[in-house]
mmCIF file of C-alpha atoms in Angstrom:
data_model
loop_
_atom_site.group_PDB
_atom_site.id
_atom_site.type_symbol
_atom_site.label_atom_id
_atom_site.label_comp_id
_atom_site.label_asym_id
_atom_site.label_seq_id
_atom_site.Cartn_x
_atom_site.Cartn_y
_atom_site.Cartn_z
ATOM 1 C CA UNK A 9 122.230 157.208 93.702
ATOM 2 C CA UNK A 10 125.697 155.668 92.950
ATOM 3 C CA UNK A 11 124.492 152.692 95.696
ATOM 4 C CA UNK A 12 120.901 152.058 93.586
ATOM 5 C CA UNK A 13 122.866 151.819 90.273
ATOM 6 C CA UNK A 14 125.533 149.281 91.757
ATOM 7 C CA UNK A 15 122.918 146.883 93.308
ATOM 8 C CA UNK A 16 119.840 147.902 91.467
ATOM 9 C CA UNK A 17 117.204 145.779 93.034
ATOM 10 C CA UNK A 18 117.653 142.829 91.506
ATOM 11 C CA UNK A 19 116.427 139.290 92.613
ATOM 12 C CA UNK A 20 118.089 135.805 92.106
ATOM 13 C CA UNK A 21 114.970 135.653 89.938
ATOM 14 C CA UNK A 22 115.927 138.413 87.472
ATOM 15 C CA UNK A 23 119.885 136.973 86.873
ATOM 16 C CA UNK A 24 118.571 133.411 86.401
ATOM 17 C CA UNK A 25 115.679 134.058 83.953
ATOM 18 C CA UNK A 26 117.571 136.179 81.952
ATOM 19 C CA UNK A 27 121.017 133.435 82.196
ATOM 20 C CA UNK A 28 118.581 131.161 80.959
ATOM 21 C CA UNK A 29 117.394 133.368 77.847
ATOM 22 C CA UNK A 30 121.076 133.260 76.582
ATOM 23 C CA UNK A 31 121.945 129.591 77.489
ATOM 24 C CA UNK A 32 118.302 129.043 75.054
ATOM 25 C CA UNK A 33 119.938 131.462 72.671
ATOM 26 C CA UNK A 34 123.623 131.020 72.700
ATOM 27 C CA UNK A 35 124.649 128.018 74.784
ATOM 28 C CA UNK A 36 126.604 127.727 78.213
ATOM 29 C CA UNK A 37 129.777 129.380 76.955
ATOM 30 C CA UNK A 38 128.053 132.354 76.216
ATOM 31 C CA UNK A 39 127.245 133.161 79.975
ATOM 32 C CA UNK A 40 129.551 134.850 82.065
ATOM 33 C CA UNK A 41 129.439 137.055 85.033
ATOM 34 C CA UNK A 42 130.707 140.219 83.583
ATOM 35 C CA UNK A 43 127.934 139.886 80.483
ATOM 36 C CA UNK A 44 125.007 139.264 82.891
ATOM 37 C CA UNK A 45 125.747 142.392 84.610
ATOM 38 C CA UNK A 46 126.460 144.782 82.083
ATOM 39 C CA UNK A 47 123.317 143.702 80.227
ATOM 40 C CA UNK A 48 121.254 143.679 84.019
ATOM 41 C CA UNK A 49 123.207 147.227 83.872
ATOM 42 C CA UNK A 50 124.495 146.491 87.642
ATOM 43 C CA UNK A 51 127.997 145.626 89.003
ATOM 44 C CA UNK A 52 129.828 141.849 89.121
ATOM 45 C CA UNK A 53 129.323 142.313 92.704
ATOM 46 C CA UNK A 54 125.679 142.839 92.733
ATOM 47 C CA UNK A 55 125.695 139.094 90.737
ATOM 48 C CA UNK A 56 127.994 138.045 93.681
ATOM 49 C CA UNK A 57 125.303 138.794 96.448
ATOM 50 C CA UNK A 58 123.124 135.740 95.328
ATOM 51 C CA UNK A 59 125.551 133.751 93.703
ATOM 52 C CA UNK A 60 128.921 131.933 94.881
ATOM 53 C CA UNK A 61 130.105 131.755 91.368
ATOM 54 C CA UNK A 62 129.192 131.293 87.303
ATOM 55 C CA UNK A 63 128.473 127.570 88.043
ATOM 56 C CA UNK A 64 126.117 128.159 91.250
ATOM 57 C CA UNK A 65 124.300 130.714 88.024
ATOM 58 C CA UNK A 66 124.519 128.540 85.276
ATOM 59 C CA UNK A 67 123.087 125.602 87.724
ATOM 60 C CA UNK A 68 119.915 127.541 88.382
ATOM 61 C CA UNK A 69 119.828 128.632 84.924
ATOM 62 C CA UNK A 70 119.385 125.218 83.738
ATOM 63 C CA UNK A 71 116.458 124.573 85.785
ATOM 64 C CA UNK A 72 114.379 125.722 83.795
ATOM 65 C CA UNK A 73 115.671 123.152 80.885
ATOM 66 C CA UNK A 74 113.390 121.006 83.090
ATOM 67 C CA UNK A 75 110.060 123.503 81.752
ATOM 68 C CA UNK A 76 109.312 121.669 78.457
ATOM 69 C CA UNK A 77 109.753 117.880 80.847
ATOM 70 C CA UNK A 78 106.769 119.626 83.201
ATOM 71 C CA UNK A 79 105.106 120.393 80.101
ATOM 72 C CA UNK A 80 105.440 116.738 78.411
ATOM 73 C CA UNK A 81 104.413 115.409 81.486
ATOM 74 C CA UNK A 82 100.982 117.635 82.029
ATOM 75 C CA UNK A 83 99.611 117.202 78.204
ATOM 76 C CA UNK A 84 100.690 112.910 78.362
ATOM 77 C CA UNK A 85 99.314 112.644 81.906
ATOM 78 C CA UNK A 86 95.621 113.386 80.386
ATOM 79 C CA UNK A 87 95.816 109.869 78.051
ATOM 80 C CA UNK A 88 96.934 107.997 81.272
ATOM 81 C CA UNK A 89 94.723 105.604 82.396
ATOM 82 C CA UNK A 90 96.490 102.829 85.284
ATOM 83 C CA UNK A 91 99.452 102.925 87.422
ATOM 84 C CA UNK A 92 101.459 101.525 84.741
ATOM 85 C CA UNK A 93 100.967 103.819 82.221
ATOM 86 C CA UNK A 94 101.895 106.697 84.722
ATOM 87 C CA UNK A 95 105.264 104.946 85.453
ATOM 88 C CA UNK A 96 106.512 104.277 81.821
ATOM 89 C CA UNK A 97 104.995 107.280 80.523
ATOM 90 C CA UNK A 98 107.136 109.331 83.168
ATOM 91 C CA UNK A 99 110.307 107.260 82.043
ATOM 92 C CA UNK A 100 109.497 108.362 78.247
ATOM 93 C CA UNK A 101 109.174 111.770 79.291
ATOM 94 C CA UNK A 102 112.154 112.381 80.723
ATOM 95 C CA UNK A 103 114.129 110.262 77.932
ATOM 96 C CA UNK A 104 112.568 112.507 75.568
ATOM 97 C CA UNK A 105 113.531 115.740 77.327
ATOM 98 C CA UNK A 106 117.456 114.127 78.658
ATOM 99 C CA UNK A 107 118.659 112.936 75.061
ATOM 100 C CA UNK A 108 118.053 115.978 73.605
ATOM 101 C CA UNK A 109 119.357 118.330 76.256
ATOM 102 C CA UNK A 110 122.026 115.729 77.943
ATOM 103 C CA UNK A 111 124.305 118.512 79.420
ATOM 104 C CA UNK A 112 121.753 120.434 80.826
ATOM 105 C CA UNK A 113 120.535 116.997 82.689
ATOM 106 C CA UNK A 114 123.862 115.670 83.547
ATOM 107 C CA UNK A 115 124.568 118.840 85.417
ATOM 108 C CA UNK A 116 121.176 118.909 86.827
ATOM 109 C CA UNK A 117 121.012 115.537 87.984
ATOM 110 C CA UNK A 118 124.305 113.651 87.879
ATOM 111 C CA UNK A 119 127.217 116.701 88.816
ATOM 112 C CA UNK A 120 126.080 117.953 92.461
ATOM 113 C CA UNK A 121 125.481 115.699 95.710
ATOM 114 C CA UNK A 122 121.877 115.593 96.201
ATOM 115 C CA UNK A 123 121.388 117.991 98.876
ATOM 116 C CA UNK A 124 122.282 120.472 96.310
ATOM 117 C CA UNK A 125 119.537 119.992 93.951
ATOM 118 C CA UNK A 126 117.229 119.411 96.905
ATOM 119 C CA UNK A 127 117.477 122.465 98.647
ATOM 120 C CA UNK A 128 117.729 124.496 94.755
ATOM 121 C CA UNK A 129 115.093 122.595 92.808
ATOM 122 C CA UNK A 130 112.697 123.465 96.233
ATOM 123 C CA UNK A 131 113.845 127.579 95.676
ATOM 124 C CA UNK A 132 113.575 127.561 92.104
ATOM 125 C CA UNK A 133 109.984 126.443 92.071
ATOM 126 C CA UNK A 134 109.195 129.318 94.805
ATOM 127 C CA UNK A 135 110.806 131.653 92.751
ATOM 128 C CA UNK A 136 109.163 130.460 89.501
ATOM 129 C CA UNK A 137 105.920 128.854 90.746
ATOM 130 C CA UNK A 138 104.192 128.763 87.434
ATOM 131 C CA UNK A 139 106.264 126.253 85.757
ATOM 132 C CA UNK A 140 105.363 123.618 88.635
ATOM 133 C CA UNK A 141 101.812 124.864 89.715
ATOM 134 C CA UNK A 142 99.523 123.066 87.386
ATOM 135 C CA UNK A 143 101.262 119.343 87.943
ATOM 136 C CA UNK A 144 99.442 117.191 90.087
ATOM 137 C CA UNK A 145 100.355 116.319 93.867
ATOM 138 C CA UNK A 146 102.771 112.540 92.863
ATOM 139 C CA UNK A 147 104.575 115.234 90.230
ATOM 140 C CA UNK A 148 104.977 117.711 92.969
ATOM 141 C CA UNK A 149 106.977 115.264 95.013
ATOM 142 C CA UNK A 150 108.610 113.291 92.230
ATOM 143 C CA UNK A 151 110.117 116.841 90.860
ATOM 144 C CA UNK A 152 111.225 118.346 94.397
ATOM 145 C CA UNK A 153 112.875 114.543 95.541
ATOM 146 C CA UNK A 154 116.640 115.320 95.054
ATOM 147 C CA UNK A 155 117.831 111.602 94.430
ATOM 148 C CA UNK A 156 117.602 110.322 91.208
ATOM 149 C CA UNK A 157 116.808 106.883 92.314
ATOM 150 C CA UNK A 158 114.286 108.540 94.956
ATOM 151 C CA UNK A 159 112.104 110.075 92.122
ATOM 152 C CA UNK A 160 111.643 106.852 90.537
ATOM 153 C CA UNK A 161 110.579 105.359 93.743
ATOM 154 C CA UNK A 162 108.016 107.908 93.967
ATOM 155 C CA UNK A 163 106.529 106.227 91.429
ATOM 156 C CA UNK A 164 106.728 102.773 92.333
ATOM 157 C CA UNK A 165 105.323 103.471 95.398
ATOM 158 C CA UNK A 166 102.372 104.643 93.491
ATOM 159 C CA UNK A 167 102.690 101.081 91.460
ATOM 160 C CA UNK A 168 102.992 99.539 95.263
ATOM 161 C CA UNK A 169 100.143 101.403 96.796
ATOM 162 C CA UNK A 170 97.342 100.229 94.051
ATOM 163 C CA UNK A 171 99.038 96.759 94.221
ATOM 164 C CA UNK A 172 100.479 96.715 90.918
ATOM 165 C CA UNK A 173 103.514 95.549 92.208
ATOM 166 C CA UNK A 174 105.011 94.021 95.783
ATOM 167 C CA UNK A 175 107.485 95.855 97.485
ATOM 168 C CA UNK A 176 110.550 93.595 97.146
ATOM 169 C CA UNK A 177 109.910 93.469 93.472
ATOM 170 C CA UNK A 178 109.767 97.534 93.460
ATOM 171 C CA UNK A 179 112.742 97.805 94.605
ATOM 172 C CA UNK A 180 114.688 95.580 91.758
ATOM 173 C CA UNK A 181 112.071 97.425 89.556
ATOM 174 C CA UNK A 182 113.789 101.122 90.991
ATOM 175 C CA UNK A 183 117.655 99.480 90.369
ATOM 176 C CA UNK A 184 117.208 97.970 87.195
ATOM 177 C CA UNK A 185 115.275 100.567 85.771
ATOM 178 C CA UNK A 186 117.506 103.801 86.816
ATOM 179 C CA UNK A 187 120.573 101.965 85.975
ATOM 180 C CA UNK A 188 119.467 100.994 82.709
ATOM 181 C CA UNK A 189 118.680 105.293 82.253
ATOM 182 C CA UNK A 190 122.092 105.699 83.119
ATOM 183 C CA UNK A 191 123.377 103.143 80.173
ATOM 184 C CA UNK A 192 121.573 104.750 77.575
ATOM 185 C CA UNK A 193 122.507 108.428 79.206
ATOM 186 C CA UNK A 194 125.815 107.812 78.911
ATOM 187 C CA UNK A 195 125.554 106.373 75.242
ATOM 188 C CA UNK A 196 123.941 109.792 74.230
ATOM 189 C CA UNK A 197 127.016 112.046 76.020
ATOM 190 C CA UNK A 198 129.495 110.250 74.491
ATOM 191 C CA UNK A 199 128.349 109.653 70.889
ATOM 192 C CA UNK A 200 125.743 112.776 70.605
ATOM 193 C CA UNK A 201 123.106 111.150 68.175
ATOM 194 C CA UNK A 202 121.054 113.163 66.079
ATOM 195 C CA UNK A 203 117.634 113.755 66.659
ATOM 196 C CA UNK A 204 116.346 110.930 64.435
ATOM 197 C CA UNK A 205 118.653 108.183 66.342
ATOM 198 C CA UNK A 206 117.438 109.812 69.757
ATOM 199 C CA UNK A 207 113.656 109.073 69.194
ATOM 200 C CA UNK A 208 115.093 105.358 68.116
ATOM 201 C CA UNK A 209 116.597 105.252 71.437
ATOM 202 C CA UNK A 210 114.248 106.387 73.390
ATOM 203 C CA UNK A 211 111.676 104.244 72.244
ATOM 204 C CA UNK A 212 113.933 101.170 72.623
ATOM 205 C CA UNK A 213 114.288 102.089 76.782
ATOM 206 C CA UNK A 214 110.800 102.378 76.527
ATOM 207 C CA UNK A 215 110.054 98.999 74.770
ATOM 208 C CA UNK A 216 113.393 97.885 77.678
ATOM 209 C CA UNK A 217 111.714 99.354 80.571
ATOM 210 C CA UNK A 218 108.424 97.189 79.744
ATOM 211 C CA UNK A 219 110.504 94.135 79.503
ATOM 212 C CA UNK A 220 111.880 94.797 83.490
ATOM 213 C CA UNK A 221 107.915 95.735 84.272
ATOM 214 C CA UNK A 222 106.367 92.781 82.877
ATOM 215 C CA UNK A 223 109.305 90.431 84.992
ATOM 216 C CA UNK A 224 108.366 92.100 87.823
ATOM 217 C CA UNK A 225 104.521 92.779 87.903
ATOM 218 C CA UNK A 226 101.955 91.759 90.125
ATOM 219 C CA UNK A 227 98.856 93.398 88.205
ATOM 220 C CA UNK A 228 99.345 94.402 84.897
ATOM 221 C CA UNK A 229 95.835 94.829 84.637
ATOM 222 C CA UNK A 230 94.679 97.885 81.923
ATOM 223 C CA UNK A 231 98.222 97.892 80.335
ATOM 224 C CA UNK A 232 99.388 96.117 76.825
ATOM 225 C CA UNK A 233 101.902 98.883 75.681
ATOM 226 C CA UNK A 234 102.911 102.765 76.118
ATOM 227 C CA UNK A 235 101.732 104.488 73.253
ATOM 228 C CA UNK A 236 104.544 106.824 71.931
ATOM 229 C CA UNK A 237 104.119 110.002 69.930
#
């Protein structure tokens, strides 16, 4: 009896879902160890069984930050109508969902090696398969590709395949646009805009990311502009 209470049953799923209820609530610094378990009503060392540490918690927490970018990304697919439109509207997508939650995303994508988010992003949409299962097949491999610079080439090989774009110019079209993310990224960690001068920026690495697409086109057939909400 004394054993059941310690350990309890619990799954990795349980601790991160509800870790992820408080960070929504309260923030990061309102997640520790000790809480999680008395409010699971288990032991520290039931927490430990799954988890190396608050950090190896708090990073599968924040996977599901990425929800509401699976869920911009399913309702904007349906107005997409060329290869070009998938690959900006991607781009906006994510800017929309990383300036507002840019400590979330910098832990998700920028703190651990790759291999990390690899192997994690693959068990986190096991254990939550609805947040993932109604994305079509290019998402499924875009979201599970643990480089950054990988997921954008999942897209350009799209842009490649339905010869929108030759190879050699795909990959300057990868470098200049992921670097030109990280510019803006790093403008919105350090100065924190509200949300009014977020939408402004966003829109302008939109408007940017055209610029680099229109250099670097082969076919820019069915596309004038991405139309932002």
């Amino acid at each position: 009896m004394k054993r059941e209470k310690y350990f309890k049953g619990l799954t990795r799923r349980d601790y991160i879902a509800r870790t992820n209820e408080i960070i929504h609530q309260e923030g990061i610094e309102a997640v520790s160890i000790r809480r999680i378990a008395k409010e699971m009503g288990c032991s520290s060392a039931s927490l430990y069984r799954y988890f190396e540490n608050r950090d190896e918690l708090l990073y599968y927490a924040e996977l599901g930050e990425m929800n509401d970018y699976i869920r911009r990304l399913n309702r904007a697919e349906k107005g997409w109508t060329n290869v070009w439109d998938i690959y900006v509207g991607v781009w906006y997508c994510y800017s929309m969902e990383a300036f507002r939650k840019p400590e979330a995303y910098n832990l998700l994508f920028f703190t651990y090696d790759n291999n990390k988010l690899r192997n994690s992003i693959k068990e986190y949409y096991v254990m939550f398969p609805e947040t993932i299962g109604s994305s079509n097949r290019m998402f499924h491999r875009m979201l599970q590709t643990s480089d950054f610079m990988g997921r954008d080439y999942e897209m350009c090989r799209n842009c490649i395949r339905a010869d929108a774009i030759d190879e050699e110019k795909a990959i300057i079209l990868n470098r200049m646009v992921c670097m030109l993310f990280k510019g803006y990224f790093k403008t919105v960690c350090d100065e924190k805009p509200d949300d009014d001068s977020i939408n402004l920026m966003v829109r302008q690495f939109v408007r940017d990311i055209e610029e680099i697409v229109r250099m670097l086109a082969k076919n820019l057939k069915g596309y004038t502009k991405y139309q932002m909400e």
